[in-house]
PDB file of C-alpha atoms in Angstrom:
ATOM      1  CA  UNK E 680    -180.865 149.232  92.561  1.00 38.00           C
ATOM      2  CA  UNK E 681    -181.456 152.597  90.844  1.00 42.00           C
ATOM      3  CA  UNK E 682    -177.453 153.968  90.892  1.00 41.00           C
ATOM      4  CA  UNK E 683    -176.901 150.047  88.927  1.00 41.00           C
ATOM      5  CA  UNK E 684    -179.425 151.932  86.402  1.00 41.00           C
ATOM      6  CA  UNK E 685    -177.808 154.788  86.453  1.00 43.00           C
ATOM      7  CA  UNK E 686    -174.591 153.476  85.869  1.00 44.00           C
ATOM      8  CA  UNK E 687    -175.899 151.022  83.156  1.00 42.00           C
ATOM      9  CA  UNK E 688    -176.918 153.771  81.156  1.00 44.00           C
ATOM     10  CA  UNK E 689    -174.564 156.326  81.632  1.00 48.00           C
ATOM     11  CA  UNK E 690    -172.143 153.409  80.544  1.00 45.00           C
ATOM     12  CA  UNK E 691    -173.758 152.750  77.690  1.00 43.00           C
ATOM     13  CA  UNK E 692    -174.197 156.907  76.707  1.00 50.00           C
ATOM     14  CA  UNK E 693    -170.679 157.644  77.375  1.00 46.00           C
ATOM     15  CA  UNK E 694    -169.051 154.658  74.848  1.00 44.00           C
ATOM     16  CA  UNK E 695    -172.062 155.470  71.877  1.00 45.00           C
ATOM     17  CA  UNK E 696    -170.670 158.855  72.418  1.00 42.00           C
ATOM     18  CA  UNK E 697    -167.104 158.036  72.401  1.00 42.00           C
ATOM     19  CA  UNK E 698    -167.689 155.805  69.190  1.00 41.00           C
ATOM     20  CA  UNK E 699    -169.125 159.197  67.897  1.00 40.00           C
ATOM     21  CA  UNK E 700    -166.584 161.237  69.032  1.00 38.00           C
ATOM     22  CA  UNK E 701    -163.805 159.232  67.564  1.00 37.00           C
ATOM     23  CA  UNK E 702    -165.440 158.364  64.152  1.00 35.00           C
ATOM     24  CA  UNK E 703    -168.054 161.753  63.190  1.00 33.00           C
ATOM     25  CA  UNK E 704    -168.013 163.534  60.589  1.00 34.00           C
ATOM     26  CA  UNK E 705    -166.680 164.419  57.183  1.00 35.00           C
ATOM     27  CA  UNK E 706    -165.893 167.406  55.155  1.00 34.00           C
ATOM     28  CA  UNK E 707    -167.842 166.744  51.946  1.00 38.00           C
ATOM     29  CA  UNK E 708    -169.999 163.907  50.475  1.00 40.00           C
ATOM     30  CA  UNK E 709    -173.344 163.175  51.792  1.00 46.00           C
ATOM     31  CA  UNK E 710    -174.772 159.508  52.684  1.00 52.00           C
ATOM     32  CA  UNK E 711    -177.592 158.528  54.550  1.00 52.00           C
ATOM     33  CA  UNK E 712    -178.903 155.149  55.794  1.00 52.00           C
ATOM     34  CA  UNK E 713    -182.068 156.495  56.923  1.00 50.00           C
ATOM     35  CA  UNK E 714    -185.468 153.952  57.814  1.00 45.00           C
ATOM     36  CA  UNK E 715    -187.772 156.284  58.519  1.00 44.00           C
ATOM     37  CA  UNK E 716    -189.449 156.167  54.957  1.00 50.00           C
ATOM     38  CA  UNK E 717    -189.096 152.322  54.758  1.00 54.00           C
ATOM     39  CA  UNK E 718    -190.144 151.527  58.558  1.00 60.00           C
ATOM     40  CA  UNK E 719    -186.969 149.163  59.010  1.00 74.00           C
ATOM     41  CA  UNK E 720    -183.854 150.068  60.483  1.00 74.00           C
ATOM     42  CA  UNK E 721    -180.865 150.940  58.137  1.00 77.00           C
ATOM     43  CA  UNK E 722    -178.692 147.486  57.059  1.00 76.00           C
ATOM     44  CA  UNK E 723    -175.384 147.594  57.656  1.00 72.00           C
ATOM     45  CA  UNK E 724    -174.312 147.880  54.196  1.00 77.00           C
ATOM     46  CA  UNK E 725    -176.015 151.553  53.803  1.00 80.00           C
ATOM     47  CA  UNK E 726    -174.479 152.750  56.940  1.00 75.00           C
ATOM     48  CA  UNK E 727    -171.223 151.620  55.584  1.00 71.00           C
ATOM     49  CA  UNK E 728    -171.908 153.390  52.288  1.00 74.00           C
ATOM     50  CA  UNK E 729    -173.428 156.774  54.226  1.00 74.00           C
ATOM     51  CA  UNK E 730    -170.150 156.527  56.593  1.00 71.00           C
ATOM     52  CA  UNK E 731    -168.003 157.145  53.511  1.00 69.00           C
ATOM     53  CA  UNK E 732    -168.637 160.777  53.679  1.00 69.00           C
ATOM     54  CA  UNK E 733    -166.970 160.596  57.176  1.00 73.00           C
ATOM     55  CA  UNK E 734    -163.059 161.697  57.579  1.00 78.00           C
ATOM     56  CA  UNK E 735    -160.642 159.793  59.192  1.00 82.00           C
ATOM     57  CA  UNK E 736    -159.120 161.550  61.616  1.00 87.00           C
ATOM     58  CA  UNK E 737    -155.825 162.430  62.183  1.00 92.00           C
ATOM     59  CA  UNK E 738    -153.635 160.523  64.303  1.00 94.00           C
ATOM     60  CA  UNK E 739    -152.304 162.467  67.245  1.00 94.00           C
ATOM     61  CA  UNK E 740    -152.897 163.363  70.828  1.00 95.00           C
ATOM     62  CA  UNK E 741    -156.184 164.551  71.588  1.00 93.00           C
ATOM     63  CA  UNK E 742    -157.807 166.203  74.325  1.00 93.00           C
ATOM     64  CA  UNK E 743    -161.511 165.479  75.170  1.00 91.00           C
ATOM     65  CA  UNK E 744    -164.155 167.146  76.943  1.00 92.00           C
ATOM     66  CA  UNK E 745    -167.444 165.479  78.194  1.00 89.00           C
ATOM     67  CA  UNK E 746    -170.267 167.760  79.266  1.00 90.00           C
ATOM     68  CA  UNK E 747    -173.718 166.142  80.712  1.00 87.00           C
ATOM     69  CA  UNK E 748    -175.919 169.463  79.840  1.00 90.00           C
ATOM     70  CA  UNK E 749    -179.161 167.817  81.695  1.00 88.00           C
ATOM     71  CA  UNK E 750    -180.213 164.674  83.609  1.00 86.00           C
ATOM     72  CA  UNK E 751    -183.430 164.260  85.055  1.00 87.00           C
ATOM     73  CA  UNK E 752    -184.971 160.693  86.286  1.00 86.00           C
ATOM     74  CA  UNK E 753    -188.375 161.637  87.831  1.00 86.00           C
ATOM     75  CA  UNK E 754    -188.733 158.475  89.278  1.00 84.00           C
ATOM     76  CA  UNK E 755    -185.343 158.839  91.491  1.00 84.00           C
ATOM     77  CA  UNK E 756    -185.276 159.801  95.220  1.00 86.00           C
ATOM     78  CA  UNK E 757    -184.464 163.533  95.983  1.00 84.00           C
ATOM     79  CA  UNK E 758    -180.936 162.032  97.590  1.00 87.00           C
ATOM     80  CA  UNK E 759    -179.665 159.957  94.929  1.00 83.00           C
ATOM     81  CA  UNK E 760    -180.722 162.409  92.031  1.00 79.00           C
ATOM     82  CA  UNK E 761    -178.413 165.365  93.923  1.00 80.00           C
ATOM     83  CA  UNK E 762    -175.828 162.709  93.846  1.00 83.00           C
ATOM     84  CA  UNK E 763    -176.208 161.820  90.473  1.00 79.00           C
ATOM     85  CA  UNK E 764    -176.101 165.021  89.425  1.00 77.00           C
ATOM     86  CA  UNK E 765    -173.551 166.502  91.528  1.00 81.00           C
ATOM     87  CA  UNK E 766    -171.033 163.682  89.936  1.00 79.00           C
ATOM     88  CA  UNK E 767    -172.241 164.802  86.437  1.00 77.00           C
ATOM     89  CA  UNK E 768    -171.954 168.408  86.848  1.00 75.00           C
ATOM     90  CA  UNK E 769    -168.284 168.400  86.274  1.00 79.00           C
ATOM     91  CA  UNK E 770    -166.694 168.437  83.234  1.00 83.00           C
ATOM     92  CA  UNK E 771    -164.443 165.604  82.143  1.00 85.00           C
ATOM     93  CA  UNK E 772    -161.338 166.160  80.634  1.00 90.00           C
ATOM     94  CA  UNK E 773    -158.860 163.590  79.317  1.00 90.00           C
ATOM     95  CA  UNK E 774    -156.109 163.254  76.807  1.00 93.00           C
ATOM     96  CA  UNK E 775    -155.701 160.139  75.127  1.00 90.00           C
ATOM     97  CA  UNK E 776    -153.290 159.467  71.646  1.00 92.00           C
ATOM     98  CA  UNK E 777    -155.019 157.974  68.956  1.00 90.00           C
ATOM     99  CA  UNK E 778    -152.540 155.962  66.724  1.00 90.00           C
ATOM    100  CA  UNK E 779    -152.231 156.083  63.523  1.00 91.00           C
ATOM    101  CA  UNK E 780    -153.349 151.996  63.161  1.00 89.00           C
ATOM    102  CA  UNK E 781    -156.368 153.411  65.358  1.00 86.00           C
ATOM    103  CA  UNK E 782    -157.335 156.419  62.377  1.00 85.00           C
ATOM    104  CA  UNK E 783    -156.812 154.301  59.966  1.00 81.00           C
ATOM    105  CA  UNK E 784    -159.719 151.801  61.272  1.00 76.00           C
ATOM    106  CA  UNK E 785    -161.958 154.823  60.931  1.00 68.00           C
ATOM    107  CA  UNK E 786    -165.160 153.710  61.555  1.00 60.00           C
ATOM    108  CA  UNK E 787    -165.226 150.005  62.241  1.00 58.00           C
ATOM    109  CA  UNK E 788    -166.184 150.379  66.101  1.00 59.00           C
ATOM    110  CA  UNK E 789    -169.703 152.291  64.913  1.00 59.00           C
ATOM    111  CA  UNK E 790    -170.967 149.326  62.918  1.00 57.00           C
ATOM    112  CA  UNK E 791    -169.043 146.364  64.503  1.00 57.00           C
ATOM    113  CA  UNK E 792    -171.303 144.390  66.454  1.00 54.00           C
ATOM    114  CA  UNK E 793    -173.933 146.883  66.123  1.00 61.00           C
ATOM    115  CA  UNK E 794    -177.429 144.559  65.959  1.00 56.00           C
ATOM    116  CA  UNK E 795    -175.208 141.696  66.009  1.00 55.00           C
ATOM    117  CA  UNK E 796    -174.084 140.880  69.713  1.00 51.00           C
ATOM    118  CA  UNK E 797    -175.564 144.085  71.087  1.00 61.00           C
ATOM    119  CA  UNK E 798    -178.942 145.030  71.593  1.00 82.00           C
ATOM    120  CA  UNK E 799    -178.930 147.707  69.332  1.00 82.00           C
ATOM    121  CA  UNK E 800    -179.881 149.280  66.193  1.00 83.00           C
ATOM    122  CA  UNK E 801    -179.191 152.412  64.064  1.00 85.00           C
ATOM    123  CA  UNK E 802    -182.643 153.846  62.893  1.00 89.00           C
ATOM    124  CA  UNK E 803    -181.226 156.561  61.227  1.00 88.00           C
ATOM    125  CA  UNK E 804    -177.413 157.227  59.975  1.00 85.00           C
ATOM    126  CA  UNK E 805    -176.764 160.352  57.964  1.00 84.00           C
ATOM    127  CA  UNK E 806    -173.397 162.428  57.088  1.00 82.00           C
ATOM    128  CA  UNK E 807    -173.766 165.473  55.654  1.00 84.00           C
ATOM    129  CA  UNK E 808    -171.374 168.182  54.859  1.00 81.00           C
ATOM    130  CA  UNK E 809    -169.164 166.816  57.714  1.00 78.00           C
ATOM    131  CA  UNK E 810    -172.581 166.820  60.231  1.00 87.00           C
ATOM    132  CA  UNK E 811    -173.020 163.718  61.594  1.00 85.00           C
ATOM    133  CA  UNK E 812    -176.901 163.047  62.264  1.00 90.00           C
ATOM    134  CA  UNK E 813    -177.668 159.432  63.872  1.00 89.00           C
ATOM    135  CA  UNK E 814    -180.771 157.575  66.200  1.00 92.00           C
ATOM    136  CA  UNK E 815    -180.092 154.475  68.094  1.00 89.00           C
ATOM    137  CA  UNK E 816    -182.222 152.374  70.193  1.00 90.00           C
ATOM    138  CA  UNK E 817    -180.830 149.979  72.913  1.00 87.00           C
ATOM    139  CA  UNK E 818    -183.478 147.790  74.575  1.00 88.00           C
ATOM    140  CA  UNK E 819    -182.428 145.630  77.682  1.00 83.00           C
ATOM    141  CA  UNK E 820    -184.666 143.135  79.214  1.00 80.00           C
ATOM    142  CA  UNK E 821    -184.628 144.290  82.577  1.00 77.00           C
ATOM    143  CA  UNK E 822    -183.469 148.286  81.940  1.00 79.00           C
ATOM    144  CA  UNK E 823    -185.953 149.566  79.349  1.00 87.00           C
ATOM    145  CA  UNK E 824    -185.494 150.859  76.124  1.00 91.00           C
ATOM    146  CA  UNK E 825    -182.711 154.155  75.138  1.00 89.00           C
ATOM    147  CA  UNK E 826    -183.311 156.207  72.397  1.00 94.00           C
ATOM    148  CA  UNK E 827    -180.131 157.555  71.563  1.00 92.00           C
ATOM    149  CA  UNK E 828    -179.988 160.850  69.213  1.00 94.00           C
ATOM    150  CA  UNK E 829    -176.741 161.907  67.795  1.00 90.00           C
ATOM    151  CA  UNK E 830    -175.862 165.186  66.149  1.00 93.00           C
ATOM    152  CA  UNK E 831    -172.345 167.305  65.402  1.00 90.00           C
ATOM    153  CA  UNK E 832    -170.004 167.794  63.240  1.00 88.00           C
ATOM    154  CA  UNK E 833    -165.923 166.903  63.000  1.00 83.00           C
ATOM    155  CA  UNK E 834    -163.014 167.409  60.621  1.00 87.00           C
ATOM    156  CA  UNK E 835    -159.712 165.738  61.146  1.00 89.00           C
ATOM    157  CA  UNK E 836    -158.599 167.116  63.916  1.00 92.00           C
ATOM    158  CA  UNK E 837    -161.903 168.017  65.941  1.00 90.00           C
ATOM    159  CA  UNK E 838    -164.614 166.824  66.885  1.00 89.00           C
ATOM    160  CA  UNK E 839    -167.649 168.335  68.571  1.00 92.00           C
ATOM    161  CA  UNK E 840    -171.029 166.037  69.278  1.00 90.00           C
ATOM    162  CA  UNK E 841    -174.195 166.260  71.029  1.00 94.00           C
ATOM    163  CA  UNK E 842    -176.085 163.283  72.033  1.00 92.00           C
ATOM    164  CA  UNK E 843    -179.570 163.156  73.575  1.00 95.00           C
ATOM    165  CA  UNK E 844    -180.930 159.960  75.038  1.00 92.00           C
ATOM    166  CA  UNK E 845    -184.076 158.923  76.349  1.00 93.00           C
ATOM    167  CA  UNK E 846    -185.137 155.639  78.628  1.00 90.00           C
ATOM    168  CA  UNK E 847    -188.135 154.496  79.145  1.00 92.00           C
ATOM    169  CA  UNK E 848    -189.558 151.492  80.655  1.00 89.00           C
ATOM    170  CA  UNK E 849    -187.312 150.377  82.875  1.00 79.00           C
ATOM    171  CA  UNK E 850    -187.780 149.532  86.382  1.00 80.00           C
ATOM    172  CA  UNK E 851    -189.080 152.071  88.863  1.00 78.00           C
ATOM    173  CA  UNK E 852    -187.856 153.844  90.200  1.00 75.00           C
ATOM    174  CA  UNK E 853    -185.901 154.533  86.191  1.00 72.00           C
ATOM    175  CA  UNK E 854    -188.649 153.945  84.783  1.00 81.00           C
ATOM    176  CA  UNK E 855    -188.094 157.238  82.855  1.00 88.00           C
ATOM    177  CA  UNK E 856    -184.216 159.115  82.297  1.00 88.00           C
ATOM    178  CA  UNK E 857    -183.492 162.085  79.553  1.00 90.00           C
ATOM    179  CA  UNK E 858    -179.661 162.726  79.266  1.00 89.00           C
ATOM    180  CA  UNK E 859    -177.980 165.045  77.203  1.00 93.00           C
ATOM    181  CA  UNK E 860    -174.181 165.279  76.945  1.00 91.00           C
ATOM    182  CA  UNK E 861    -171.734 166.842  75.041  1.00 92.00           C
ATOM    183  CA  UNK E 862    -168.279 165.622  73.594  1.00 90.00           C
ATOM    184  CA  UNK E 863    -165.779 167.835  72.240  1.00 92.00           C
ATOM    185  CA  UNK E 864    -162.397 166.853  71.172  1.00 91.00           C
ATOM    186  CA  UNK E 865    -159.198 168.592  69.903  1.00 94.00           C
ATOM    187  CA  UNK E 866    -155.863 167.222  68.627  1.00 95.00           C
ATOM    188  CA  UNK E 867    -153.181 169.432  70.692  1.00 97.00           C
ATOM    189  CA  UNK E 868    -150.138 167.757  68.909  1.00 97.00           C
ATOM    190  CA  UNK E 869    -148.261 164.662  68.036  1.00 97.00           C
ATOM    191  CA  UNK E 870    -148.300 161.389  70.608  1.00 93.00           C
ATOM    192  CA  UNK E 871    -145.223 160.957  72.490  1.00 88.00           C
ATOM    193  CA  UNK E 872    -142.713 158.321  71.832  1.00 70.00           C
TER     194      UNK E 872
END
């Protein structure tokens, strides 16, 4: 069924962006784990070596904000599209506390299982100047292929990344799906307790 879809991907969108959220960016240094000149995706050890220009963040309570700028699914009915959109149109907020074991993993989640157990890849992985520029593709037999494009920039404390994603051939009637959301995150203060 085409909300399954929906959900499938929206899943999938909103934990590649809270990997990013949690785990962008970097306030000097420069590393890239770009394939584009070698036609292979990046290993694992040069997005490792490109992530150490990324700061850890600081551990703390954080509030998030996730934005979905634009969804459009050609292929949906008129009904479920409204729907679809009317639940994305608000903004989420939450608060969660990250601990300080959690900061001190850094970046672990980004790479761990990452073309392993998953059906994804990183075809590009660069930090720059604390700007966080990344493409991932996630192919699933019966869903289609997302082409996931990630781009911000964080410090310790904030966060603030856009990612764009693209399906295509999956089953009608989601056959096609462009997403764009938007993460940004704060620390407000210590965690209690």
């Amino acid at each position: 069924m085409a909300q399954g879809r929906v959900r499938f991907y929206a899943g999938l969108a909103l934990a590649t962006l809270a990997l990013a959220g949690c785990s962008s960016g970097g306030d000097g240094g420069a590393g890239s784990a770009d394939a584009a000149g070698r036609g292979e995706p990046p290993s694992l050890a040069e997005m490792k070596e490109a992530a150490k220009g990324l700061v850890k963040p600081e551990p703390g309570l954080y509030a998030r904000t996730i934005t979905i700028e634009n969804f459009d699914a050609p292929g949906l009915p008129a009904e479920i599209a409204g729907q679809v959109k009317g639940m994305m149109a608000r903004d989420r907020t939450e608060n969660f506390c990250l601990t300080k074991a959690e900061a001190e993993e850094g970046f672990r989640d980004m790479f761990e299982n990452v073309g392993e157990t998953s059906n994804c890849s990183y075809d590009r992985f660069a930090v720059t100047d604390g700007a966080l520029d990344a493409q991932m593709t996630c192919a699933h037999p019966s869903q289609g292929t997302a082409v996931m494009t990630l781009q911000g920039t964080a410090s310790a404390t904030t966060s603030d990344v856009t990612m764009d994603m693209k399906v295509t051939g999956g089953q009608a009637p989601m056959s096609e799906m462009n997403m764009k959301m938007r993460m940004v995150s704060k620390r407000t203060g210590d965690c209690e307790g």
